[in-house]
Each structure stands twice: as structure tokens, then as C-alpha cells.
Backbone as a printed PyTorch tensor [residue, N CA C, xyz], in Angstrom:
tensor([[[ 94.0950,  -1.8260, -52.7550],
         [ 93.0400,  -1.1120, -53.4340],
         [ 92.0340,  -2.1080, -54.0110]],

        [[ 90.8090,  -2.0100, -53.3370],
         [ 89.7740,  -2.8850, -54.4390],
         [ 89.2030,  -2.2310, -54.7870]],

        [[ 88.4580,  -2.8970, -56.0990],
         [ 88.1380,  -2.2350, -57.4290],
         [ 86.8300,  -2.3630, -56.9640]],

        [[ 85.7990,  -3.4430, -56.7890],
         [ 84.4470,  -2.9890, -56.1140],
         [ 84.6320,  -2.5060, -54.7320]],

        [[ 83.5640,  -1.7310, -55.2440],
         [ 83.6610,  -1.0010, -53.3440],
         [ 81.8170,  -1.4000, -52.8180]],

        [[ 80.6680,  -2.1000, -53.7950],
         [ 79.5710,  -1.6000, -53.4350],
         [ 78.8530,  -2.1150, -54.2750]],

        [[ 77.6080,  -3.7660, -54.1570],
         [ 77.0120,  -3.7490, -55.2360],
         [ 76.0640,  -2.6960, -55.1290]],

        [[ 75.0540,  -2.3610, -56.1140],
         [ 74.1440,  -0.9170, -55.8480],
         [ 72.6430,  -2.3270, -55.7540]],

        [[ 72.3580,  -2.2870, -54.9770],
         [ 70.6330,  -2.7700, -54.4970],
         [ 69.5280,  -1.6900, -54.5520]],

        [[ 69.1750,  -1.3070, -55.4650],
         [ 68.1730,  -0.1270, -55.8260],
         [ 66.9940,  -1.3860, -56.4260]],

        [[ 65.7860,  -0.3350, -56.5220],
         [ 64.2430,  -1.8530, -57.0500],
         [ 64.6830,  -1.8060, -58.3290]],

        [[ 65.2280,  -1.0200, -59.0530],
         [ 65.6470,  -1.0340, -60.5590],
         [ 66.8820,  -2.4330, -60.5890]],

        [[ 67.8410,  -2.0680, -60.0840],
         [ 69.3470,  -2.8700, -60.1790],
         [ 68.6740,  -4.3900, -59.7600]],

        [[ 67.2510,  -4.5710, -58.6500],
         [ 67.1550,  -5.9040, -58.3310],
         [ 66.4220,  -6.5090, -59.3480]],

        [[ 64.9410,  -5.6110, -60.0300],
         [ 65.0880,  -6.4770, -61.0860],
         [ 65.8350,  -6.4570, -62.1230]],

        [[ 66.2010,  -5.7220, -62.8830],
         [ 67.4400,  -6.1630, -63.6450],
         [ 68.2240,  -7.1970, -63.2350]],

        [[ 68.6050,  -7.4320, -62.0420],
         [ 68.9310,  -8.8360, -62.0070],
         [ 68.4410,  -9.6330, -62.2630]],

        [[ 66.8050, -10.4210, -61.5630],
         [ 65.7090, -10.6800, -61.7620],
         [ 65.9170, -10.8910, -62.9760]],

        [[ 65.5330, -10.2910, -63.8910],
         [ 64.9900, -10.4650, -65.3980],
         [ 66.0930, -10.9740, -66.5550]],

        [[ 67.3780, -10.3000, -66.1910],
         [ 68.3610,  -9.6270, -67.1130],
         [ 69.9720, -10.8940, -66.8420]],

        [[ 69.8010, -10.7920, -65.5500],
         [ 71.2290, -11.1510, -65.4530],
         [ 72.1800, -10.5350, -65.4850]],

        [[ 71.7520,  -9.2460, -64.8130],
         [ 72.9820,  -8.3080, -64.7510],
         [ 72.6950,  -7.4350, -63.6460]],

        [[ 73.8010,  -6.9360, -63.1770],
         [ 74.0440,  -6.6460, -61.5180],
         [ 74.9230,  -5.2660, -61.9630]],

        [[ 74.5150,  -4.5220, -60.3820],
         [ 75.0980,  -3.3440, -60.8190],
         [ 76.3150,  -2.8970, -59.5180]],

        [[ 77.1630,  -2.5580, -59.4950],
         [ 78.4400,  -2.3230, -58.3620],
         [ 79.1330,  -0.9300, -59.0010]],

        [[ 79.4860,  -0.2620, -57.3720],
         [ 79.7500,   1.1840, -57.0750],
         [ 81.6240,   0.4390, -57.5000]],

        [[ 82.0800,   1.2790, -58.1300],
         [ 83.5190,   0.3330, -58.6030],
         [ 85.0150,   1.7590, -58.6860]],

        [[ 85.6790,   1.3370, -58.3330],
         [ 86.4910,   2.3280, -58.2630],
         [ 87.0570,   3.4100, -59.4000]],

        [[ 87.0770,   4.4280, -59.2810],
         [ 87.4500,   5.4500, -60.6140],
         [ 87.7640,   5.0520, -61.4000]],

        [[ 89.1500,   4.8360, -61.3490],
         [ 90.0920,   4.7930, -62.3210],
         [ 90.4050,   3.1520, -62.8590]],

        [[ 88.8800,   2.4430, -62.4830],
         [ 89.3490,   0.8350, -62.5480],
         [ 88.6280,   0.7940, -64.5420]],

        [[ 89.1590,  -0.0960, -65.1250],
         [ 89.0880,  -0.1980, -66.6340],
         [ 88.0940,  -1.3510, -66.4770]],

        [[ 87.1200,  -1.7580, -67.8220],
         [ 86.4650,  -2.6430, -67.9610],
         [ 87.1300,  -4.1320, -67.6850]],

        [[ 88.2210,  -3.9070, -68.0250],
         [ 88.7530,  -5.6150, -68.1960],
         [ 89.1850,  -5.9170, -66.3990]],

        [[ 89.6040,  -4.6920, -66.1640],
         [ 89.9780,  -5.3240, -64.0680],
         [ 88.5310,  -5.6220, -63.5160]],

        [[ 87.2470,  -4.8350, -63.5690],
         [ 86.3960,  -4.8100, -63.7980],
         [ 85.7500,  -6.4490, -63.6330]],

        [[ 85.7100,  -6.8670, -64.6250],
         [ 85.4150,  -8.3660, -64.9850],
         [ 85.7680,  -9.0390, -64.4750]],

        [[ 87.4760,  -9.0910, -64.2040],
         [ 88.0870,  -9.9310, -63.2470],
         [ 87.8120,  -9.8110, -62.1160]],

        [[ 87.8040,  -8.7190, -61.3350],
         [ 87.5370,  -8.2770, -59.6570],
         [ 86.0780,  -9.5550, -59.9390]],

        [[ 84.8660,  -9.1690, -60.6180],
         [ 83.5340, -10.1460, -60.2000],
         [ 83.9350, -11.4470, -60.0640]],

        [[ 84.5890, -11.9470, -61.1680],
         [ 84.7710, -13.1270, -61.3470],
         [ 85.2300, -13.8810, -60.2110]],

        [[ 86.3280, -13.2590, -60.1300],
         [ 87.1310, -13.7450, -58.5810],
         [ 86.6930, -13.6460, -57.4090]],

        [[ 85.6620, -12.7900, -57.4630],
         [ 85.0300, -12.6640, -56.1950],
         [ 83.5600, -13.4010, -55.9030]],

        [[ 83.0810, -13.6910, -56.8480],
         [ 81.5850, -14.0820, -57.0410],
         [ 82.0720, -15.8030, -58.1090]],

        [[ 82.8530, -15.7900, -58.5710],
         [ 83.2140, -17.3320, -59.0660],
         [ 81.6660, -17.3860, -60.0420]],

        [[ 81.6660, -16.3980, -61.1510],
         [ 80.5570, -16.6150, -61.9990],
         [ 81.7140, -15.8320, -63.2290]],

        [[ 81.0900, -16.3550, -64.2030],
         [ 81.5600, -15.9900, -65.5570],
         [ 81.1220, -14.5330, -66.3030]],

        [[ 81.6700, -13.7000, -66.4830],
         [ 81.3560, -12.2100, -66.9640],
         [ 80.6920, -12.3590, -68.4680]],

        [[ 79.9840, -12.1140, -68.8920],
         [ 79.8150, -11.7710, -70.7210],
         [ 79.8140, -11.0060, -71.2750]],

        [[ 79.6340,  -9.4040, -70.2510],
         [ 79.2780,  -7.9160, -70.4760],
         [ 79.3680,  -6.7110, -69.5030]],

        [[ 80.4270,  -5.6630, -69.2460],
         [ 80.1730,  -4.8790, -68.7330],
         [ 80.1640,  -3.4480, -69.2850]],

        [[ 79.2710,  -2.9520, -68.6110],
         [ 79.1760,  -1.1460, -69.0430],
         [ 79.8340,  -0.5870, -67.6400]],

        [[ 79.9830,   0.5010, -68.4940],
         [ 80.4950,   1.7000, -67.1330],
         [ 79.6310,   3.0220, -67.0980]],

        [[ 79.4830,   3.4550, -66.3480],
         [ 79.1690,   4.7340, -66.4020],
         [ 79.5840,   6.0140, -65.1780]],

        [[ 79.8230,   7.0910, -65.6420],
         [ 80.8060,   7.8720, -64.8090],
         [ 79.0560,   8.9990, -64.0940]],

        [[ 78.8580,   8.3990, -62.7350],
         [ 77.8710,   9.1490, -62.3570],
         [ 78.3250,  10.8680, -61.7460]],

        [[ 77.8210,  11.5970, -62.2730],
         [ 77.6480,  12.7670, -61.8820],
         [ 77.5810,  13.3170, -60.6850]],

        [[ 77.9020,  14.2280, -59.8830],
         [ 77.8210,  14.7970, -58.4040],
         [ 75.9470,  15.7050, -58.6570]],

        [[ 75.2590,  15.5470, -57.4100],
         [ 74.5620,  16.2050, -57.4920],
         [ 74.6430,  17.7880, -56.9740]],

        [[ 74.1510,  18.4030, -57.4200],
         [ 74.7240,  20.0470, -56.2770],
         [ 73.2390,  20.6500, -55.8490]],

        [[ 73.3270,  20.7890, -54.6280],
         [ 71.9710,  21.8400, -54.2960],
         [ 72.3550,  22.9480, -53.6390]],

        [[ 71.4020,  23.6800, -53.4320],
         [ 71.7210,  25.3120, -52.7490],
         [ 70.1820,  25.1140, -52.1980]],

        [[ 70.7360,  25.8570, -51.1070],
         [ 69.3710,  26.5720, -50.1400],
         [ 69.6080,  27.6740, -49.5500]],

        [[ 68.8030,  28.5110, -49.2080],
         [ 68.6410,  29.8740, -48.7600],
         [ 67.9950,  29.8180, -47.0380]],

        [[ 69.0070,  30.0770, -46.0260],
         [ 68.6740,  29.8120, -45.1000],
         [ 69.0540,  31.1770, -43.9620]],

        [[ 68.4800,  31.4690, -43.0660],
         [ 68.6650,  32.6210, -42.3390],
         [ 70.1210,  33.3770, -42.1670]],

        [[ 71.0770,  32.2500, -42.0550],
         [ 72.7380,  32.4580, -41.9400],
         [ 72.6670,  32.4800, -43.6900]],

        [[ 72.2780,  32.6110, -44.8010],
         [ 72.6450,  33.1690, -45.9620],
         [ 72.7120,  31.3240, -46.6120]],

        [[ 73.7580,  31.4360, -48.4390],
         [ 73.0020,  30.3960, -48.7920],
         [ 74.0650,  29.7440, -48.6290]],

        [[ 73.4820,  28.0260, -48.9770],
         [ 74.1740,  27.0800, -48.0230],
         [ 74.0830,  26.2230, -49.4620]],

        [[ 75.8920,  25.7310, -50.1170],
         [ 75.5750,  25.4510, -51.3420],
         [ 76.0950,  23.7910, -51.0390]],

        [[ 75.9920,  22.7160, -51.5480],
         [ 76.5970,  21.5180, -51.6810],
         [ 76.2860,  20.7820, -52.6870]],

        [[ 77.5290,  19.2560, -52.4180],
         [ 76.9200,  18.4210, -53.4070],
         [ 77.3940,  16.9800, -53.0660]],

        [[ 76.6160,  16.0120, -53.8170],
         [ 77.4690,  14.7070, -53.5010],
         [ 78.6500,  14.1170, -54.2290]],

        [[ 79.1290,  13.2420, -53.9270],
         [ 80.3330,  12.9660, -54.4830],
         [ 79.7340,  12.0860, -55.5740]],

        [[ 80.7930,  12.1340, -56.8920],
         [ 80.5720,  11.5420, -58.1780],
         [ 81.1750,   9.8680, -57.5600]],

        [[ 80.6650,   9.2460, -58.7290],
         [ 81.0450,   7.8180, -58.1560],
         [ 81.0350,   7.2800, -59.8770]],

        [[ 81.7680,   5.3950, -59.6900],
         [ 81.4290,   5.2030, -61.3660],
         [ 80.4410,   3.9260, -61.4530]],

        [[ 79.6190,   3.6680, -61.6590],
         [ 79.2330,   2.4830, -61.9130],
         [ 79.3970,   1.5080, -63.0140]],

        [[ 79.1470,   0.6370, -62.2130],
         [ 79.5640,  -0.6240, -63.3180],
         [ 78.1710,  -1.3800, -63.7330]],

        [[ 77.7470,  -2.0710, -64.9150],
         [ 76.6110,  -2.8220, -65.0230],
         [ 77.1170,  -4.4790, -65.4940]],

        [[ 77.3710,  -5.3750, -64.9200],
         [ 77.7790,  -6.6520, -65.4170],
         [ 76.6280,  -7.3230, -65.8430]],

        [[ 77.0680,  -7.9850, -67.0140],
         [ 75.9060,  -9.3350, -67.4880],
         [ 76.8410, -10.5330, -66.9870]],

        [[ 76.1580, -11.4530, -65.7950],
         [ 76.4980, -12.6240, -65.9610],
         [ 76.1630, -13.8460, -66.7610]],

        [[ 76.7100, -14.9220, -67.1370],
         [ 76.2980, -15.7530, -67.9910],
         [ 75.0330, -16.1300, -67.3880]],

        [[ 74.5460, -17.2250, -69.0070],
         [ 73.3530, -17.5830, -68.6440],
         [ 73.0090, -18.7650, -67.5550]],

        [[ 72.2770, -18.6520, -66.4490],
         [ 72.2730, -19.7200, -65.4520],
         [ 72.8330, -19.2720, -64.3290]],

        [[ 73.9600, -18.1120, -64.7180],
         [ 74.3880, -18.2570, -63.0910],
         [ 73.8570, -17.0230, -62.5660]],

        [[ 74.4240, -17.2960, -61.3550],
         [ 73.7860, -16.0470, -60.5620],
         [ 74.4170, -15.4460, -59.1640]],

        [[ 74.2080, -14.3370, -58.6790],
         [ 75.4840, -13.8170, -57.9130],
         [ 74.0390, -13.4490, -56.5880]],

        [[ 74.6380, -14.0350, -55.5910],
         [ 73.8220, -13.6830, -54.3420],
         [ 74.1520, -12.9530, -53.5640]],

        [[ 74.0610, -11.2580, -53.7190],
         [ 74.4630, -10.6690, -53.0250],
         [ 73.8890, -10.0910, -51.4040]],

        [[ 73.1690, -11.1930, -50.9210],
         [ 72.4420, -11.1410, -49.6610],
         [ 73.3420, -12.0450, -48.5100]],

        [[ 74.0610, -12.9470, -49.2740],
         [ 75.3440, -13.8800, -48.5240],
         [ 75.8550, -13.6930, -47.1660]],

        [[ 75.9450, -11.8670, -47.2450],
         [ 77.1690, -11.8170, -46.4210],
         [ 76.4560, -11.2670, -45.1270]],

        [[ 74.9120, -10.9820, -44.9540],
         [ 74.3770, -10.5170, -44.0810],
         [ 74.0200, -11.0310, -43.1700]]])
């Protein structure tokens, strides 16, 4: 089971990197702040100072279509927001 599954590359998450020093990754449910920290660390060999979590929401839509209505949604996911220390930096373009 790994705990990141996904850094998130959105124009928001890149500058926040950019500016901030902090990076954002799609991270598994039930993973706690402190596995969290470790999974980056070990994987990116940079030092943690700060993470948030946040438990994203499913979206749901409905539409009205000739065969009647057609309801869905996406799947919830959790994100993570890490601050890495000052100086370093995590290149997540590496692996492409």
C-alpha cells in the first residue's frame, strides 16, 4: 500500500510551489499526517516542516436526458499540502 498515490500539478499547486515551498499530493485515505511526512521524505530525500490534509469532497451532477435523468459523481479523494524546508526542493517533472 502506498500512501502517495499522485502529486496534484494544477497552476495553483505549481505556484505555490514556486513561491511557498509547498507541494500538493493525492495521498491515501486513511494515511495520518506523520506517515504522510515520512512517505515524502523517503521518497523525495527533502526534509518536511509542515503538512495539512484535507478530505476533498465527491462532486455530484444530474442531467436530464431523453432516456430520463442521468445522476453521478466523482470519487472523494484526500489531499495533502507539504511545506518543504527552506532551500530544498522536490522536482516532480523527474520521472517523465
Amino acid at each position: 500500500m502506498s500512501i502517495l498515490i499522485k502529486p496534484i500539478i494544477t497552476e495553483k499547486a505549481t505556484a505555490d510551489s514556486e513561491l511557498n515551498n509547498k507541494y500538493a499530493f493525492v495521498v491515501d485515505n486513511k494515511a495520518n499526517k506523520i506517515e504522510i511526512k515520512d512517505a515524502v521524505e523517503s521518497a523525495y530525500g527533502v526534509s518536511v516542516t509542515k503538512v495539512r490534509t484535507i478530505n476533498v469532497r465527491p462532486d455530484r451532477k444530474t442531467r436530464y436526458t431523453k432516456t430520463g435523468v442521468v445522476t453521478g459523481k466523482t470519487s472523494a479523494y484526500k489531499k495533502a499540502l507539504v511545506q518543504v524546508a527552506e532551500g530544498e526542493t522536490i522536482d516532480l517533472y523527474s520521472n517523465l
